[in-house]
Short mmCIF file of C-alpha atoms and ligand atoms in Angstrom, two decimals:
data_model
loop_
_atom_site.label_atom_id
_atom_site.label_comp_id
_atom_site.label_asym_id
_atom_site.label_seq_id
_atom_site.Cartn_x
_atom_site.Cartn_y
_atom_site.Cartn_z
CA MET A 9 10.15 8.63 2.29
CA ARG A 10 12.86 11.32 2.52
CA PHE A 11 13.34 14.16 -0.04
CA ASP A 12 16.30 16.50 0.04
CA VAL A 13 15.89 19.62 -2.18
CA VAL A 14 18.84 21.68 -3.19
CA THR A 15 17.92 25.22 -4.39
CA ILE A 16 18.95 28.92 -4.48
CA PHE A 17 15.30 29.75 -3.48
CA PRO A 18 14.81 27.72 -0.30
CA ALA A 19 11.95 29.99 0.89
CA MET A 20 9.89 29.48 -2.19
CA VAL A 21 10.16 25.63 -1.93
CA GLN A 22 9.63 25.57 1.87
CA GLN A 23 6.56 27.83 1.59
CA ALA A 24 4.83 25.66 -1.05
CA LEU A 25 5.60 22.41 0.89
CA GLY A 26 3.65 23.69 3.94
CA ALA A 27 0.25 23.63 2.09
CA GLY A 28 -2.24 20.88 1.43
CA ILE A 29 -1.83 17.01 1.47
CA VAL A 30 1.92 17.08 1.36
CA GLY A 31 2.19 19.74 4.17
CA ARG A 32 0.00 17.52 6.39
CA ALA A 33 2.10 14.38 5.62
CA ILE A 34 5.17 16.27 6.68
CA GLU A 35 3.60 17.37 9.88
CA ARG A 36 2.67 13.73 10.51
CA ARG A 37 6.22 12.68 9.86
CA THR A 38 5.04 10.37 7.00
CA LEU A 39 7.15 12.38 4.64
CA ASN A 40 10.58 14.07 5.55
CA VAL A 41 11.46 16.95 3.21
CA VAL A 42 14.59 18.88 3.93
CA VAL A 43 15.31 22.01 1.91
CA HIS A 44 18.92 23.07 1.58
CA ASP A 45 20.14 26.49 0.37
CA LEU A 46 22.79 26.07 -2.16
CA ARG A 47 24.49 29.26 -0.92
CA ASP A 48 25.19 27.50 2.36
CA PHE A 49 27.67 25.30 0.45
CA THR A 50 29.75 28.13 -0.94
CA THR A 51 33.08 29.14 0.65
CA ASP A 52 33.52 32.67 -0.65
CA ARG A 53 32.53 35.85 1.17
CA HIS A 54 29.79 36.65 -1.37
CA ARG A 55 28.26 33.17 -1.53
CA VAL A 56 28.50 33.12 -5.21
CA VAL A 57 26.65 30.11 -6.92
CA ASP A 58 26.88 31.04 -10.63
CA ASP A 59 29.51 32.13 -13.12
CA VAL A 60 29.76 33.09 -16.87
CA PRO A 61 29.91 30.25 -19.36
CA TYR A 62 33.26 29.10 -20.69
CA GLY A 63 33.18 29.80 -24.50
CA GLY A 64 31.05 32.78 -24.02
CA GLY A 65 27.35 33.30 -24.72
CA PRO A 66 24.34 34.56 -22.75
CA GLY A 67 23.34 33.92 -19.13
CA MET A 68 24.99 32.23 -16.19
CA VAL A 69 25.81 28.67 -15.28
CA LEU A 70 25.49 27.10 -11.83
CA LYS A 71 29.00 26.52 -10.40
CA PRO A 72 29.93 22.90 -9.74
CA GLU A 73 31.71 23.00 -6.39
CA PRO A 74 28.81 24.20 -4.12
CA ILE A 75 26.59 21.51 -5.71
CA PHE A 76 29.30 18.74 -5.12
CA ARG A 77 29.59 19.93 -1.49
CA ALA A 78 25.89 19.86 -1.04
CA LEU A 79 25.59 16.36 -2.40
CA ASP A 80 28.36 15.19 -0.20
CA ALA A 81 26.76 16.68 2.90
CA ILE A 82 23.32 15.20 1.98
CA GLU A 83 24.77 11.74 1.24
CA ALA A 84 26.51 11.69 4.63
CA LEU A 85 23.25 12.30 6.38
CA GLU A 86 22.09 8.69 6.15
CA GLU A 87 23.55 5.23 5.50
CA SER A 88 21.79 4.55 2.15
CA ARG A 89 22.81 6.34 -1.04
CA PRO A 90 19.96 8.50 -2.35
CA THR A 91 18.79 8.67 -5.98
CA VAL A 92 19.91 12.16 -7.28
CA LEU A 93 17.61 13.85 -9.69
CA LEU A 94 18.41 17.00 -11.65
CA THR A 95 15.44 19.05 -12.87
CA SER A 96 16.37 20.02 -16.39
CA PRO A 97 14.66 20.73 -19.76
CA GLN A 98 16.69 17.99 -21.24
CA GLY A 99 15.49 15.35 -18.77
CA THR A 100 13.16 12.37 -19.07
CA ARG A 101 9.52 13.65 -19.29
CA LEU A 102 7.63 13.13 -15.96
CA THR A 103 4.76 10.69 -16.44
CA GLN A 104 2.71 8.73 -14.00
CA GLN A 105 4.79 5.72 -14.84
CA VAL A 106 8.07 7.66 -13.91
CA VAL A 107 6.37 8.86 -10.78
CA GLU A 108 5.56 5.22 -9.77
CA ARG A 109 9.20 4.28 -10.38
CA LEU A 110 10.58 7.18 -8.28
CA SER A 111 8.05 6.42 -5.47
CA ARG A 112 9.81 2.97 -4.97
CA GLN A 113 12.95 4.83 -3.88
CA PRO A 114 13.44 5.46 -0.15
CA ARG A 115 15.33 8.65 -0.65
CA LEU A 116 15.41 11.30 -3.49
CA VAL A 117 17.60 14.32 -3.85
CA LEU A 118 16.30 16.97 -6.12
CA LEU A 119 18.73 19.46 -7.50
CA CYS A 120 17.08 22.47 -8.84
CA GLY A 121 18.69 23.84 -11.96
CA ARG A 122 18.62 27.61 -12.64
CA TYR A 123 19.89 30.20 -15.23
CA GLU A 124 21.03 28.74 -18.48
CA GLY A 125 21.87 25.51 -16.72
CA VAL A 126 24.31 23.67 -14.45
CA ASP A 127 27.98 22.94 -15.11
CA GLU A 128 28.00 19.73 -17.15
CA ARG A 129 30.32 17.97 -14.67
CA VAL A 130 27.56 17.94 -12.11
CA ARG A 131 25.87 15.26 -14.23
CA SER A 132 28.63 12.73 -13.03
CA ARG A 133 26.75 12.75 -9.67
CA VAL A 134 23.19 12.60 -11.09
CA ASP A 135 21.21 9.47 -11.59
CA GLU A 136 18.47 10.85 -13.84
CA GLU A 137 17.42 14.30 -15.29
CA ILE A 138 13.66 15.06 -15.18
CA SER A 139 11.63 17.55 -17.18
CA ILE A 140 7.92 18.11 -16.35
CA GLY A 141 7.03 19.00 -19.87
CA ASP A 142 7.78 20.96 -23.06
CA TYR A 143 7.49 24.57 -21.93
CA VAL A 144 10.03 27.01 -20.72
CA LEU A 145 10.17 27.77 -16.95
CA SER A 146 12.66 29.94 -15.23
CA GLY A 147 14.16 27.14 -13.13
CA GLY A 148 13.73 23.84 -11.46
CA GLU A 149 12.04 24.75 -8.29
CA LEU A 150 8.38 24.45 -9.56
CA PRO A 151 9.44 21.06 -11.29
CA ALA A 152 10.90 19.78 -7.94
CA LEU A 153 7.62 20.70 -6.17
CA VAL A 154 5.58 18.90 -8.92
CA ILE A 155 7.89 15.78 -8.66
CA ILE A 156 7.51 15.69 -4.84
CA ASP A 157 3.76 16.27 -4.95
CA ALA A 158 3.21 13.51 -7.54
CA VAL A 159 5.56 10.97 -5.87
CA ALA A 160 4.43 11.67 -2.28
CA ARG A 161 0.83 10.83 -3.17
CA LEU A 162 1.99 7.30 -3.85
CA VAL A 163 3.74 7.00 -0.45
CA PRO A 164 1.38 4.91 1.86
CA GLY A 165 -0.44 7.16 4.38
CA VAL A 166 0.07 10.45 2.56
CA VAL A 167 -3.26 10.63 0.87
CA GLY A 168 -6.06 9.82 3.47
CA ASP A 169 -8.13 7.70 1.01
CA GLU A 170 -6.05 4.88 -0.33
CA GLN A 171 -8.85 3.82 -2.60
CA SER A 172 -8.83 7.12 -4.48
CA VAL A 173 -5.08 6.75 -5.12
CA ALA A 174 -5.65 3.23 -6.33
CA GLU A 175 -8.65 4.22 -8.62
CA ASP A 176 -6.99 7.42 -9.71
CA SER A 177 -7.99 7.77 -13.45
CA PHE A 178 -4.52 8.51 -14.60
CA GLY A 179 -3.20 5.58 -12.61
CA ARG A 180 -5.41 3.45 -14.81
CA GLY A 181 -4.70 5.40 -18.03
CA LEU A 182 -8.24 7.11 -18.45
CA LEU A 183 -9.54 10.62 -17.97
CA ASP A 184 -11.94 11.21 -15.04
CA TYR A 185 -15.75 11.02 -15.24
CA PRO A 186 -17.82 14.26 -14.61
CA HIS A 187 -18.52 15.17 -10.99
CA TYR A 188 -21.60 16.93 -9.51
CA THR A 189 -22.61 18.07 -6.05
CA ARG A 190 -25.78 19.74 -4.61
CA PRO A 191 -27.98 21.39 -5.65
CA ALA A 192 -29.57 19.05 -8.36
CA GLU A 193 -30.56 22.06 -10.44
CA ILE A 194 -29.08 25.59 -10.91
CA ALA A 195 -30.36 28.48 -13.10
CA ASP A 196 -28.19 29.08 -16.19
CA GLY A 197 -28.00 32.91 -16.23
CA ALA A 198 -26.73 33.00 -19.72
CA THR A 199 -29.56 31.14 -21.34
CA GLY A 200 -32.49 31.39 -18.87
CA GLY A 201 -32.56 27.63 -18.79
CA VAL A 202 -31.65 25.05 -16.08
CA LEU A 203 -28.32 23.27 -15.44
CA ALA A 204 -29.36 19.90 -14.07
CA VAL A 205 -27.40 17.03 -12.58
CA PRO A 206 -27.83 13.85 -14.82
CA ASP A 207 -30.84 11.72 -13.57
CA VAL A 208 -28.81 8.64 -13.24
CA LEU A 209 -26.76 10.07 -10.42
CA LEU A 210 -29.91 10.82 -8.48
CA SER A 211 -31.41 7.38 -9.14
CA GLY A 212 -29.73 5.45 -6.34
CA ASN A 213 -29.00 2.66 -8.85
CA HIS A 214 -25.33 2.00 -8.17
CA ALA A 215 -24.84 -0.49 -10.94
CA GLU A 216 -26.18 2.08 -13.42
CA ILE A 217 -24.13 4.86 -11.87
CA ARG A 218 -20.97 2.81 -12.14
CA ARG A 219 -21.67 2.03 -15.80
CA TRP A 220 -22.55 5.72 -16.60
CA ARG A 221 -19.24 6.87 -15.05
CA LYS A 222 -17.16 4.20 -17.00
CA ARG A 223 -18.90 5.32 -20.26
CA GLN A 224 -18.32 8.98 -19.48
CA ALA A 225 -14.66 8.39 -18.66
CA LEU A 226 -14.24 6.49 -21.85
CA ALA A 227 -16.10 9.03 -24.09
CA ARG A 228 -14.02 11.87 -22.71
CA THR A 229 -10.84 9.99 -23.16
CA LEU A 230 -11.73 9.06 -26.75
CA GLU A 231 -12.68 12.62 -27.44
CA ARG A 232 -9.89 14.47 -25.73
CA ARG A 233 -6.99 12.07 -25.30
CA PRO A 234 -7.36 9.09 -27.64
CA ASP A 235 -3.58 8.64 -27.25
CA LEU A 236 -4.25 7.37 -23.72
CA LEU A 237 -6.45 4.50 -24.80
CA ALA A 238 -3.47 2.56 -26.27
CA GLY A 239 -1.90 2.14 -22.68
CA ALA A 240 -5.22 1.93 -20.71
CA GLU A 241 -6.06 -1.23 -18.72
CA LEU A 242 -9.77 -1.86 -19.57
CA ASP A 243 -12.00 -4.57 -18.24
CA ASP A 244 -14.51 -6.48 -20.37
CA GLU A 245 -17.28 -3.97 -19.79
CA GLU A 246 -15.06 -1.06 -20.66
CA GLU A 247 -13.84 -2.79 -23.85
CA LYS A 248 -17.52 -3.23 -24.89
CA LEU A 249 -18.46 0.36 -24.01
CA LEU A 250 -15.46 1.68 -25.93
CA ARG A 251 -16.50 -0.39 -29.07
CA ASP A 252 -19.98 1.05 -28.81
CA LEU A 253 -18.62 4.59 -28.43
CA LYS A 254 -16.26 4.19 -31.45
CA ALA A 255 -19.12 2.85 -33.50
CA GLN A 256 -21.31 5.88 -32.51
CA GLN A 257 -18.49 8.20 -33.31
CA GLY A 258 -18.26 6.74 -36.70
CA HIS A 259 -21.89 7.60 -37.38
CA GLU A 260 -21.59 11.23 -36.02
CA THR A 261 -18.85 12.17 -38.66
C1 9D3 B 310 16.18 30.28 -22.16
C2 9D3 B 310 17.27 29.35 -21.87
N1 9D3 B 310 17.08 28.11 -22.77
C3 9D3 B 310 17.86 28.28 -23.99
C4 9D3 B 310 17.65 27.19 -25.01
C5 9D3 B 310 17.41 26.89 -22.13
C6 9D3 B 310 16.75 26.90 -20.80
C7 9D3 B 310 17.54 26.85 -19.61
C8 9D3 B 310 16.92 26.71 -18.36
C9 9D3 B 310 15.39 26.79 -20.56
C10 9D3 B 310 14.81 26.70 -19.35
C11 9D3 B 310 15.55 26.66 -18.17
C12 9D3 B 310 15.02 26.64 -16.84
N2 9D3 B 310 14.04 25.45 -16.74
C13 9D3 B 310 14.29 24.47 -15.95
O1 9D3 B 310 15.33 24.52 -15.20
C14 9D3 B 310 13.55 23.29 -15.97
C15 9D3 B 310 12.31 23.05 -16.73
C16 9D3 B 310 11.64 23.77 -17.77
O2 9D3 B 310 11.91 24.84 -18.17
N3 9D3 B 310 10.49 23.20 -18.29
C17 9D3 B 310 10.06 21.87 -17.87
N4 9D3 B 310 10.68 21.16 -17.05
C18 9D3 B 310 11.83 21.73 -16.43
S1 9D3 B 310 12.72 20.98 -15.25
C19 9D3 B 310 13.77 22.20 -15.16
#
């Protein structure tokens, strides 16, 4: 899969892409990510990318022509027309479902918004605007990196363990179960007590362990994110565990 990123902070984007799972996938050529400096598509001596808003008001607006030139150049790089995304607070909220849909595209262009926004005419070249959530950031670079990270994980070969991608709790609509590693007991400095790993995980009884994890995942989801249960794909065992948990919850209150 190919990503083209258009930004006024290419070093920030490039730097972040070098690390971790995505960085390794780029090294292996499983992913191709090309970062473009919007200033390279200006034609004036001072490489100006922004201007004051028509009608007045605070802040600056990204000028349309450098963006149009960048998109023309990027679209000419390959035969197929890429899907053009604009990061914007007005966009579709990014969810795993949106991530899955984007991962079916062979080519994505990510236009990173900045300042108060981009000239509205740029939207004539944009297929979809994406927001990563309801909080105010300074620009679209971190959102572009979030989109690339989430989408890239679904590209075959990017994550080493395909099973962990397939089973990923969010993929199935539930929160994760608790994880433990060695040692089996640690001292709790705060209380003088002992923090122990649940016995079932040390039992070697894999059927019991699987059931415990399902129950924990369901209990946490019911407690912290009950909204997720409406869209979750549950098997028969999970449906039964959930009924039991809800019945218990009823007694507790
Ligand atoms: C302070 C300016 N705001 C006035 C109402 C509007 C505004 C413009 C530009 C708010 C934030 C930004 C910069 N943010 C993004 O470009 C952005 C973003 C975000 O802030 N939150 C979540 N997702 C995204 S995607 C792009």
